[in-house]
Amino acid sequence: MEEKNLKELVGRKAASLVKSGMAIGLGTGSTVFYTIQELGRRIKEENLRFRAVPTSIDTEKKAKSLGITVVPFEQLEKTAIDLAIDGADEVDVELNLIKGGGGAHLREKRIAYKAKKFVVIVDGSKLSDILGSFPVPVEAKREKWESVKSELEKIGAKVSLRVKNGEIFLTDNGNYVLDAKFDFILKPARVESMINEISGVLENGIFRKEKVSEVWVGTGEGVKVKK
Ligand code: 5RP
């Protein structure tokens, strides 16, 4: 099956986790797109009722257009999140992740780390033995990006400032993203905290396995769940 179809398979299936009355975290990207679509269908056809904190402005727009009740990200602190569903760019065998291909990893991490259950949805192309195939997105204060870049280089990364459509990419929070490519990341939790200790860094895209409840993988033989 094509990658797009596997994303659709797993994205739609994950919507079955949502029950009426829940507050959920709604991720960002082309896999969660299908979850949002399916949730929109369930609202209409099954009278499903729930609230969702979106991880990006893009997801917020899509959710609202399908009748999903949105809780602004700013209200996250006062909201208990029953379940967060999100995609990932890379998943290792222990279920550590790299996220932030869409630059939404700051809000994604705040929501996922607060959720009672965090379910990650991917197709098989995202699986690897050891993290490092995908560069780690690092959200940094604009005025500090050059010093953040050189600190990341000191810990072994090849670093580039993210550019989109010929312009420096800005996150929903108005910051820059540095993509930091490591050969491999042997201790994801350690690297996650090392990067966040750099002055000017707001968040990075390594999500440690302790915060991941399950990874659902879309395959030609259906959805496989890793715990
Ligand atoms: C956005 C993310 C996405 O979850 C990640 O990039 C996966 O996206 P997709 O489902 O489109 O492959 O972290 O910041």
Short mmCIF file of C-alpha atoms and ligand atoms in Angstrom, two decimals:
data_model
loop_
_atom_site.label_atom_id
_atom_site.label_comp_id
_atom_site.label_asym_id
_atom_site.label_seq_id
_atom_site.Cartn_x
_atom_site.Cartn_y
_atom_site.Cartn_z
CA MET A 1 0.00 0.00 0.00
CA GLU A 2 1.17 3.57 -0.68
CA GLU A 3 2.50 5.70 2.19
CA LYS A 4 -0.47 8.07 1.90
CA ASN A 5 -2.92 5.17 2.27
CA LEU A 6 -1.07 3.79 5.29
CA LYS A 7 -1.23 7.23 6.90
CA GLU A 8 -4.95 7.30 6.21
CA LEU A 9 -5.42 3.80 7.62
CA VAL A 10 -3.69 4.54 10.91
CA GLY A 11 -4.92 8.14 11.12
CA ARG A 12 -8.56 7.16 10.83
CA LYS A 13 -8.24 4.17 13.15
CA ALA A 14 -6.76 6.35 15.91
CA ALA A 15 -9.96 8.39 15.94
CA SER A 16 -11.70 5.35 17.49
CA LEU A 17 -9.79 6.07 20.72
CA VAL A 18 -11.77 9.25 21.30
CA LYS A 19 -14.82 8.92 23.55
CA SER A 20 -17.51 11.48 24.37
CA GLY A 21 -16.57 13.75 27.27
CA MET A 22 -12.83 13.54 26.69
CA ALA A 23 -10.40 16.43 26.36
CA ILE A 24 -7.83 15.48 23.78
CA GLY A 25 -4.62 16.87 22.31
CA LEU A 26 -4.77 17.03 18.55
CA GLY A 27 -1.44 16.76 16.72
CA THR A 28 -0.18 18.24 13.48
CA GLY A 29 0.68 16.79 10.09
CA SER A 30 -0.55 14.67 7.22
CA THR A 31 -1.29 11.57 9.34
CA VAL A 32 -3.30 13.39 12.01
CA PHE A 33 -5.13 15.10 9.14
CA TYR A 34 -7.03 11.83 8.67
CA THR A 35 -7.75 11.56 12.39
CA ILE A 36 -9.28 15.03 12.29
CA GLN A 37 -11.36 14.10 9.24
CA GLU A 38 -12.64 10.95 10.93
CA LEU A 39 -13.43 12.83 14.14
CA GLY A 40 -15.44 15.30 12.06
CA ARG A 41 -17.39 12.38 10.61
CA ARG A 42 -18.02 10.87 14.04
CA ILE A 43 -19.32 14.21 15.37
CA LYS A 44 -21.85 14.36 12.54
CA GLU A 45 -22.84 10.72 12.31
CA GLU A 46 -22.34 9.39 15.85
CA ASN A 47 -23.01 12.54 17.87
CA LEU A 48 -19.52 12.27 19.41
CA ARG A 49 -18.81 15.17 21.78
CA PHE A 50 -15.32 16.08 23.00
CA ARG A 51 -12.92 19.04 23.30
CA ALA A 52 -9.55 19.33 21.63
CA VAL A 53 -6.43 21.39 22.32
CA PRO A 54 -4.73 21.87 18.93
CA THR A 55 -0.95 21.65 18.60
CA SER A 56 -0.82 24.23 15.79
CA ILE A 57 -2.77 26.98 14.09
CA ASP A 58 -3.12 24.69 11.07
CA THR A 59 -4.75 21.94 13.14
CA GLU A 60 -6.94 24.49 14.91
CA LYS A 61 -8.32 25.69 11.56
CA LYS A 62 -8.94 22.17 10.30
CA ALA A 63 -10.61 21.12 13.57
CA LYS A 64 -12.89 24.14 13.70
CA SER A 65 -13.94 23.67 10.08
CA LEU A 66 -15.22 20.19 10.98
CA GLY A 67 -17.15 21.26 14.05
CA ILE A 68 -14.64 20.13 16.69
CA THR A 69 -14.83 22.16 19.93
CA VAL A 70 -11.42 23.77 20.31
CA VAL A 71 -9.78 24.72 23.63
CA PRO A 72 -7.06 27.33 22.96
CA PHE A 73 -3.50 26.20 23.62
CA GLU A 74 -3.22 29.05 26.15
CA GLN A 75 -5.71 27.16 28.37
CA LEU A 76 -3.60 24.00 28.45
CA GLU A 77 -2.51 24.51 32.05
CA LYS A 78 -6.10 24.37 33.33
CA THR A 79 -7.09 21.46 31.08
CA ALA A 80 -6.63 17.79 31.95
CA ILE A 81 -5.77 15.97 28.72
CA ASP A 82 -7.16 12.42 28.59
CA LEU A 83 -5.48 11.50 25.33
CA ALA A 84 -3.09 13.07 22.83
CA ILE A 85 -2.78 11.76 19.27
CA ASP A 86 0.08 12.90 17.05
CA GLY A 87 2.39 11.84 14.23
CA ALA A 88 6.18 11.55 14.32
CA ASP A 89 9.14 11.86 11.97
CA GLU A 90 11.20 9.03 13.45
CA VAL A 91 10.51 6.30 16.03
CA ASP A 92 13.23 4.06 17.48
CA VAL A 93 12.83 0.51 18.81
CA GLU A 94 12.34 1.77 22.38
CA LEU A 95 9.68 4.28 21.18
CA ASN A 96 11.75 7.43 21.56
CA LEU A 97 10.71 9.92 18.90
CA ILE A 98 11.88 12.78 16.75
CA LYS A 99 9.07 15.22 15.93
CA GLY A 100 8.79 18.73 14.57
CA GLY A 101 8.98 18.19 10.83
CA GLY A 102 6.15 20.71 10.69
CA GLY A 103 7.79 22.96 13.27
CA ALA A 104 5.01 22.43 15.81
CA HIS A 105 7.04 20.45 18.34
CA LEU A 106 6.91 22.99 21.16
CA ARG A 107 3.13 22.87 21.51
CA GLU A 108 3.13 19.19 20.58
CA LYS A 109 5.46 18.37 23.45
CA ARG A 110 3.66 20.52 26.03
CA ILE A 111 0.42 18.71 25.18
CA ALA A 112 1.84 15.18 24.82
CA TYR A 113 3.83 15.34 28.07
CA LYS A 114 0.72 16.48 29.97
CA ALA A 115 -1.60 13.84 28.48
CA LYS A 116 -2.67 10.77 30.47
CA LYS A 117 -2.14 8.76 27.32
CA PHE A 118 -0.02 9.71 24.28
CA VAL A 119 -0.60 7.70 21.11
CA VAL A 120 1.72 8.20 18.13
CA ILE A 121 0.55 7.35 14.61
CA VAL A 122 3.00 6.61 11.79
CA ASP A 123 3.53 4.53 8.69
CA GLY A 124 6.38 2.02 8.65
CA SER A 125 8.81 4.42 6.91
CA LYS A 126 9.23 6.29 10.22
CA LEU A 127 10.66 3.30 12.14
CA SER A 128 14.41 3.03 12.76
CA ASP A 129 16.71 1.17 15.14
CA ILE A 130 18.45 4.23 16.56
CA LEU A 131 17.31 7.88 16.27
CA GLY A 132 19.37 10.07 13.96
CA SER A 133 18.06 9.65 10.42
CA PHE A 134 15.86 12.72 10.84
CA PRO A 135 17.39 16.03 11.99
CA VAL A 136 16.23 17.21 15.44
CA PRO A 137 14.17 20.39 15.07
CA VAL A 138 15.20 22.99 17.66
CA GLU A 139 12.96 26.00 18.26
CA ALA A 140 15.15 28.98 19.16
CA LYS A 141 14.71 32.65 19.98
CA ARG A 142 15.35 34.64 16.80
CA GLU A 143 18.03 36.85 18.34
CA LYS A 144 19.94 33.82 19.62
CA TRP A 145 19.88 31.51 16.60
CA GLU A 146 23.54 31.93 15.69
CA SER A 147 24.82 31.14 19.18
CA VAL A 148 22.39 28.21 19.46
CA LYS A 149 23.72 26.92 16.12
CA SER A 150 27.31 26.96 17.31
CA GLU A 151 26.41 25.25 20.62
CA LEU A 152 24.60 22.50 18.69
CA GLU A 153 27.67 22.08 16.47
CA LYS A 154 29.81 21.69 19.58
CA ILE A 155 27.75 18.66 20.60
CA GLY A 156 28.23 17.07 17.17
CA ALA A 157 25.32 18.21 15.02
CA LYS A 158 25.33 19.56 11.48
CA VAL A 159 22.92 22.47 11.74
CA SER A 160 20.82 24.44 9.28
CA LEU A 161 18.37 27.26 9.81
CA ARG A 162 14.98 26.16 8.47
CA VAL A 163 13.84 27.98 5.34
CA LYS A 164 10.45 27.55 3.66
CA ASN A 165 9.46 28.98 0.27
CA GLY A 166 12.65 31.04 0.22
CA GLU A 167 12.00 32.66 3.60
CA ILE A 168 13.17 31.86 7.12
CA PHE A 169 10.53 29.59 8.63
CA LEU A 170 8.69 31.03 11.64
CA THR A 171 6.88 28.82 14.16
CA ASP A 172 3.37 29.56 15.42
CA ASN A 173 5.15 31.11 18.40
CA GLY A 174 7.17 33.50 16.18
CA ASN A 175 10.54 31.76 16.61
CA TYR A 176 13.13 30.18 14.29
CA VAL A 177 13.81 26.46 13.83
CA LEU A 178 17.31 24.99 13.56
CA ASP A 179 17.47 21.46 12.14
CA ALA A 180 20.26 19.61 13.94
CA LYS A 181 21.45 16.43 12.23
CA PHE A 182 23.28 13.93 14.43
CA ASP A 183 24.82 10.72 13.07
CA PHE A 184 22.92 8.79 15.72
CA ILE A 185 21.41 9.54 19.12
CA LEU A 186 22.32 6.83 21.60
CA LYS A 187 20.77 8.44 24.69
CA PRO A 188 17.72 10.40 23.54
CA ALA A 189 16.65 11.60 27.01
CA ARG A 190 20.16 12.92 27.69
CA VAL A 191 20.39 14.72 24.33
CA GLU A 192 16.87 16.11 24.81
CA SER A 193 17.87 17.80 28.05
CA MET A 194 21.33 18.85 26.81
CA ILE A 195 19.78 20.73 23.90
CA ASN A 196 17.19 22.43 26.10
CA GLU A 197 19.94 23.65 28.42
CA ILE A 198 21.42 25.80 25.61
CA SER A 199 20.59 29.46 26.15
CA GLY A 200 18.04 30.61 23.56
CA VAL A 201 16.52 27.17 22.99
CA LEU A 202 12.79 26.99 23.66
CA GLU A 203 12.17 23.32 22.82
CA ASN A 204 13.54 20.48 20.73
CA GLY A 205 11.89 17.62 18.88
CA ILE A 206 13.22 14.64 20.85
CA PHE A 207 10.37 13.01 22.79
CA ARG A 208 11.59 10.47 25.34
CA LYS A 209 10.07 6.99 25.45
CA GLU A 210 8.73 7.41 29.02
CA LYS A 211 6.16 9.88 27.66
CA VAL A 212 4.98 7.68 24.79
CA SER A 213 2.17 5.26 25.64
CA GLU A 214 1.77 3.52 22.30
CA VAL A 215 2.92 3.78 18.70
CA TRP A 216 0.39 2.71 16.08
CA VAL A 217 1.96 1.72 12.77
CA GLY A 218 0.03 1.56 9.51
CA THR A 219 1.17 -1.50 7.55
CA GLY A 220 -0.03 -3.52 4.57
CA GLU A 221 -1.41 -6.04 7.11
CA GLY A 222 -3.35 -3.44 9.10
CA VAL A 223 -2.49 -1.31 12.14
CA LYS A 224 0.13 -2.74 14.51
CA VAL A 225 0.39 -1.39 18.05
CA LYS A 226 3.77 -1.06 19.80
CA LYS A 227 3.88 -0.46 23.57
C1 5RP B 1 4.84 18.26 13.13
C2 5RP B 1 5.15 16.86 13.49
C3 5RP B 1 4.46 15.78 12.74
O1 5RP B 1 3.78 14.98 13.62
C4 5RP B 1 5.47 14.99 12.00
O2 5RP B 1 6.21 15.88 11.14
C5 5RP B 1 4.84 13.88 11.16
O3 5RP B 1 4.10 14.44 10.12
P1 5RP B 1 3.35 13.57 9.04
O4 5RP B 1 2.21 12.90 9.72
O5 5RP B 1 2.90 14.61 8.03
O6 5RP B 1 4.31 12.60 8.43
O7 5RP B 1 5.93 16.56 14.37
O8 5RP B 1 5.61 19.16 13.86
#
